[in-house]
Each structure stands twice: as structure tokens, then as C-alpha cells.
Tab-separated table of C-alpha atoms in Angstrom:
chain	number	residue	atom	x	y	z
A	255	MET	CA	12.024	-0.029	0.078
A	256	THR	CA	10.869	2.196	-2.898
A	257	SER	CA	12.847	-0.007	-5.271
A	258	GLU	CA	10.410	-3.077	-4.056
A	259	GLN	CA	7.572	-0.613	-4.578
A	260	ILE	CA	8.191	-0.313	-7.990
A	261	LYS	CA	8.740	-4.307	-8.964
A	262	GLU	CA	5.640	-5.015	-7.410
A	263	ALA	CA	3.780	-1.883	-8.771
A	264	ALA	CA	5.103	-3.588	-12.123
A	265	ILE	CA	4.468	-6.958	-11.890
A	266	ARG	CA	0.572	-5.827	-11.360
A	267	ASN	CA	0.230	-3.484	-14.474
A	268	PHE	CA	2.576	-6.161	-16.838
A	269	ALA	CA	0.198	-8.410	-15.721
A	270	ALA	CA	-2.846	-7.021	-16.693
A	271	HIS	CA	-1.648	-4.653	-19.363
A	272	GLY	CA	1.212	-6.560	-20.713
A	273	TYR	CA	4.853	-4.705	-21.966
A	274	GLU	CA	3.316	-2.854	-24.152
A	275	GLY	CA	0.659	-1.670	-22.419
A	276	ALA	CA	1.725	-1.177	-19.362
A	277	SER	CA	3.784	2.779	-18.537
A	278	LEU	CA	5.842	3.746	-16.428
A	279	ALA	CA	4.355	6.931	-15.746
A	280	ALA	CA	1.237	4.434	-14.549
A	281	ILE	CA	4.027	2.472	-12.540
A	282	ALA	CA	4.805	5.382	-10.941
A	283	ASN	CA	1.542	6.779	-9.802
A	284	GLU	CA	0.718	3.720	-7.674
A	285	VAL	CA	3.505	3.734	-6.152
A	286	GLY	CA	3.075	7.649	-5.424
A	287	ILE	CA	6.357	9.440	-7.195
A	288	LYS	CA	7.518	11.197	-10.097
A	289	LYS	CA	8.182	8.904	-13.029
A	290	GLN	CA	11.514	10.203	-13.276
A	291	SER	CA	11.958	8.705	-10.376
A	292	ILE	CA	12.161	5.156	-11.189
A	293	TYR	CA	15.207	5.811	-12.993
A	294	THR	CA	16.965	6.369	-9.684
A	295	HIS	CA	16.383	2.150	-9.943
A	296	PHE	CA	16.043	1.548	-13.327
A	297	LYS	CA	18.217	2.762	-16.121
A	298	SER	CA	14.952	1.661	-18.736
A	299	LYS	CA	11.536	-0.107	-18.869
A	300	ASP	CA	13.350	-3.059	-20.368
A	301	GLU	CA	15.380	-3.080	-17.505
A	302	LEU	CA	12.718	-3.273	-15.011
A	303	PHE	CA	10.687	-5.575	-17.573
A	304	LEU	CA	13.417	-7.926	-16.970
A	305	THR	CA	14.186	-7.765	-13.325
A	306	VAL	CA	10.917	-8.629	-12.756
A	307	MET	CA	10.148	-11.562	-15.163
A	308	ALA	CA	13.622	-12.915	-13.541
A	309	GLU	CA	12.544	-12.699	-10.012
A	310	VAL	CA	9.035	-14.352	-11.079
A	311	LEU	CA	10.246	-17.283	-12.385
A	312	GLU	CA	12.597	-17.640	-9.917
A	313	LYS	CA	9.987	-17.205	-7.239
A	314	GLU	CA	8.259	-19.891	-9.349
A	315	ILE	CA	10.367	-22.917	-9.767
A	316	GLU	CA	10.402	-22.459	-5.240
A	317	TYR	CA	6.392	-23.059	-5.882
A	318	ILE	CA	7.278	-26.156	-7.788
A	319	LYS	CA	9.579	-27.719	-5.411
A	320	ASN	CA	7.590	-27.115	-2.405
A	321	TYR	CA	4.714	-27.955	-3.843
A	322	PHE	CA	6.074	-31.498	-5.255
A	323	VAL	CA	7.521	-31.995	-1.358
A	324	PHE	CA	4.593	-31.646	0.101
A	325	SER	CA	2.517	-33.878	-2.153
A	326	ASN	CA	4.490	-36.951	-1.091
A	327	SER	CA	1.243	-37.947	0.756
A	328	SER	CA	-0.839	-37.801	-2.064
A	329	SER	CA	-0.736	-40.271	-5.340
A	330	LEU	CA	1.268	-38.892	-8.377
A	331	LYS	CA	-1.829	-38.766	-10.615
A	332	GLU	CA	-3.458	-36.551	-7.651
A	333	ALA	CA	-0.579	-34.384	-7.215
A	334	LEU	CA	-0.158	-34.133	-11.149
A	335	TYR	CA	-3.919	-33.498	-11.226
A	336	GLN	CA	-3.676	-30.788	-8.828
A	337	TYR	CA	-0.646	-28.919	-9.787
A	338	LEU	CA	-2.834	-27.882	-12.787
A	339	SER	CA	-6.163	-27.589	-11.093
A	340	GLU	CA	-4.913	-24.913	-8.738
A	341	TYR	CA	-3.630	-22.728	-11.666
A	342	ILE	CA	-6.910	-21.099	-12.389
A	343	ASN	CA	-6.960	-20.060	-8.892
A	344	ARG	CA	-3.116	-19.237	-8.813
A	345	TYR	CA	-4.080	-16.970	-12.096
A	346	GLU	CA	-6.852	-15.287	-10.929
A	347	LYS	CA	-5.641	-14.113	-7.371
A	348	ASP	CA	-1.596	-14.124	-8.134
A	349	ASP	CA	-0.615	-11.205	-10.294
A	350	LYS	CA	2.957	-12.970	-10.172
A	351	THR	CA	1.334	-15.723	-11.482
A	352	LYS	CA	-0.179	-14.002	-14.067
A	353	PHE	CA	2.911	-11.962	-15.071
A	354	MET	CA	4.367	-15.887	-16.289
A	355	LEU	CA	1.865	-17.282	-18.036
A	356	ARG	CA	1.531	-13.717	-19.755
A	357	ILE	CA	5.172	-13.423	-20.466
A	358	SER	CA	5.323	-17.183	-21.639
A	359	PHE	CA	3.017	-17.389	-23.834
A	360	LEU	CA	3.169	-13.393	-25.077
A	361	PRO	CA	6.516	-12.074	-24.728
A	362	PRO	CA	7.095	-8.576	-25.953
A	363	ALA	CA	9.027	-9.221	-29.612
A	364	HIS	CA	11.974	-6.804	-28.979
A	365	LEU	CA	12.632	-8.854	-26.052
A	366	TYR	CA	12.287	-12.406	-27.541
A	367	ASP	CA	15.745	-13.957	-27.386
A	368	GLU	CA	16.158	-12.618	-23.108
A	369	VAL	CA	12.800	-13.609	-21.900
A	370	MET	CA	12.416	-17.205	-23.859
A	371	LYS	CA	16.132	-17.812	-22.216
A	372	LYS	CA	15.011	-17.518	-19.036
A	373	VAL	CA	11.472	-19.200	-19.670
A	374	TYR	CA	12.844	-22.317	-21.456
A	375	THR	CA	15.436	-22.432	-18.101
A	376	TYR	CA	12.234	-22.249	-15.647
A	377	LEU	CA	10.863	-25.240	-17.830
A	378	ASP	CA	14.269	-27.522	-17.737
A	379	THR	CA	14.269	-27.356	-14.112
A	380	PHE	CA	10.287	-28.191	-14.057
A	381	GLU	CA	11.523	-31.570	-16.520
A	382	GLU	CA	14.606	-32.291	-14.438
A	383	LEU	CA	12.486	-32.179	-10.786
A	384	LEU	CA	9.573	-34.202	-12.743
A	385	THR	CA	11.982	-36.909	-13.967
A	386	ASP	CA	13.461	-37.648	-10.623
A	387	ILE	CA	10.021	-37.946	-9.469
A	388	PHE	CA	8.906	-40.381	-11.982
A	389	ASN	CA	11.573	-42.397	-11.756
A	390	ASP	CA	10.311	-43.905	-8.955
A	391	GLN	CA	7.234	-44.540	-10.216
A	392	LYS	CA	6.365	-48.278	-11.019
A	393	ALA	CA	2.805	-47.010	-12.153
A	394	ILE	CA	4.287	-45.704	-15.684
A	395	THR	CA	3.916	-47.882	-18.043
A	396	ILE	CA	5.949	-45.978	-20.744
A	397	ASN	CA	9.097	-44.962	-21.113
A	398	GLN	CA	9.366	-42.260	-17.920
A	399	SER	CA	11.271	-39.342	-20.444
A	400	ASP	CA	8.391	-39.815	-22.819
A	401	ALA	CA	5.783	-39.437	-19.432
A	402	VAL	CA	7.658	-36.066	-18.398
A	403	ILE	CA	7.622	-34.743	-21.897
A	404	ALA	CA	3.738	-35.607	-22.421
A	405	TYR	CA	3.022	-33.677	-19.140
A	406	MET	CA	5.371	-30.760	-20.062
A	407	GLY	CA	3.129	-30.753	-23.448
A	408	LEU	CA	-0.436	-31.211	-21.273
A	409	VAL	CA	1.099	-28.046	-19.146
A	410	ASP	CA	1.508	-26.009	-21.961
A	411	ALA	CA	-2.474	-27.236	-23.574
A	412	VAL	CA	-4.133	-26.552	-20.671
A	413	LEU	CA	-2.603	-23.291	-19.387
A	414	VAL	CA	-2.986	-21.800	-22.592
A	415	GLU	CA	-6.550	-21.652	-22.353
A	416	ILE	CA	-6.466	-19.646	-19.074
A	417	LEU	CA	-5.133	-17.033	-20.940
A	418	TYR	CA	-7.590	-17.475	-23.806
A	419	GLY	CA	-11.260	-19.482	-22.630
A	420	GLY	CA	-10.949	-18.559	-19.010
A	421	ALA	CA	-11.822	-20.748	-15.897
A	422	GLU	CA	-14.447	-23.378	-17.768
A	423	ARG	CA	-12.932	-23.474	-21.379
A	424	PHE	CA	-9.540	-24.443	-18.770
A	425	LYS	CA	-11.720	-26.793	-16.135
A	426	LYS	CA	-13.209	-29.079	-19.837
A	427	ARG	CA	-9.382	-29.088	-21.435
A	428	LEU	CA	-7.641	-30.156	-18.232
A	429	ASP	CA	-10.611	-33.069	-17.333
A	430	GLY	CA	-10.377	-34.401	-20.661
A	431	CYS	CA	-6.573	-34.315	-21.399
A	432	PHE	CA	-5.741	-35.256	-18.279
A	433	SER	CA	-7.286	-38.322	-18.160
A	434	VAL	CA	-5.952	-39.351	-21.672
A	435	TYR	CA	-2.600	-38.792	-20.761
A	436	TRP	CA	-2.901	-40.501	-17.305
A	437	ASN	CA	-4.500	-43.848	-19.388
A	438	GLY	CA	-1.772	-43.422	-22.313
A	439	ILE	CA	0.808	-43.787	-19.218
A	440	THR	CA	-0.136	-46.118	-16.999
A	441	LEU	CA	-1.689	-48.393	-18.956
A	442	ARG	CA	-1.117	-52.311	-19.499
A	443	ASN	CA	-2.629	-54.247	-21.824
A	444	MET	CA	-1.123	-52.315	-24.595
A	445	GLU	CA	-0.735	-54.675	-27.754
A	446	GLU	CA	1.695	-52.650	-29.805
A	447	PRO	CA	2.737	-49.518	-27.891
A	448	TRP	CA	2.788	-46.798	-30.618
A	449	SER	CA	5.975	-45.264	-31.065
A	450	ALA	CA	7.172	-42.371	-33.707
A	451	PRO	CA	8.810	-43.297	-37.027
A	452	LYS	CA	12.379	-43.036	-38.102
A	453	GLY	CA	13.284	-40.253	-40.404
A	454	ARG	CA	14.226	-41.591	-44.076
């Protein structure tokens, strides 16, 4: 039980203060144990951080899978927009979401490779899920792989605004970017679709 309590307290502290700002002493104090007791369960602050990071990312993958399964009754447009729109509430109310966003955009320098390996696995899984969904959509008029990759770029663009700009700027960026994105992947009267120039 104490191990789970330590992990929950660690997520709250890492989410609020980042890796550098969070301390094992504060985590232990929140749980109601001595700092030294943490080492009974985790060898170091790094191990604690990496453990909770892996668990949070796994839960986020589960959330995404469940979200898009239960959004089958909605149109693809509504499901894609709503997924992003709900992020601000999740960020403000759920420490796990806050922690995940923080480590994705601001990983601790000395753990960068280990963190990003996990983050990219999560992103690749998300992309694979979207690819399966997009493959069944006749409304999309561009290459479906490009539509998926562009959505992943949209996700990055709007979520970073949560970290740096707050709810109002997030909503403004989401609405503007999503409108252009959706029109771009469903527009049927394109005289000459743009494509990236070939390398020389």
C-alpha cells in the first residue's frame, strides 16, 4: 500500500514542480513516512520518476483506446475535436494528465533518452490507433497517412498551449487550428493538391 501511496504523491509533486522541483522529502512528508523509507520501495528519485512515468503513459494509452471506442456514435470530426477539447479539463483536474504533458514537453535532461523512448512509444501507439480509424473514413480526401500525421502535429500545437498559455489561449488555438485542419483533409474541390517538393 505504501508503494502506491508514494507513487501517487510522486505524480502530484512531479506534476506541480517538475523533476527538479520535486523532492523525496516532500513526497515522503505527504505520505506520512520518513524520506529514508522511500528507498525501501525505490532505489532512487530517478527510479521513482521512471516508474510512475511508465504507468502514467500506459494509462493514457488505455484512455485513448477507450475514448475512441466509445466515441463511435459520434462523427470523426466531433470525436477528434472533443478529444482535444476535453484536455484542458483533464489537465486542470487530473495530476496524471498534468504530469504526462509536463514530461512530454519538459523531460529532465539527464533522463531525456529514457523518457522520450517511452513518450515516442506512446505517440506511435496513438498514431497506429488513428490510422485504423482513418482507414474507414470516406470523408477524408487526402492521403490518410498524411491526415493522421497532421492530426498528431495538431495535438502537439494545441497541447503545448496548455502548458504555456492557459485555458483561453488553448481554446483559441484549438478552434482556429482544428478548423483549418478539418477543412484541409476533407476539401473536395482542390484544383491542385499541394505536395512537399522532392529533395534535390
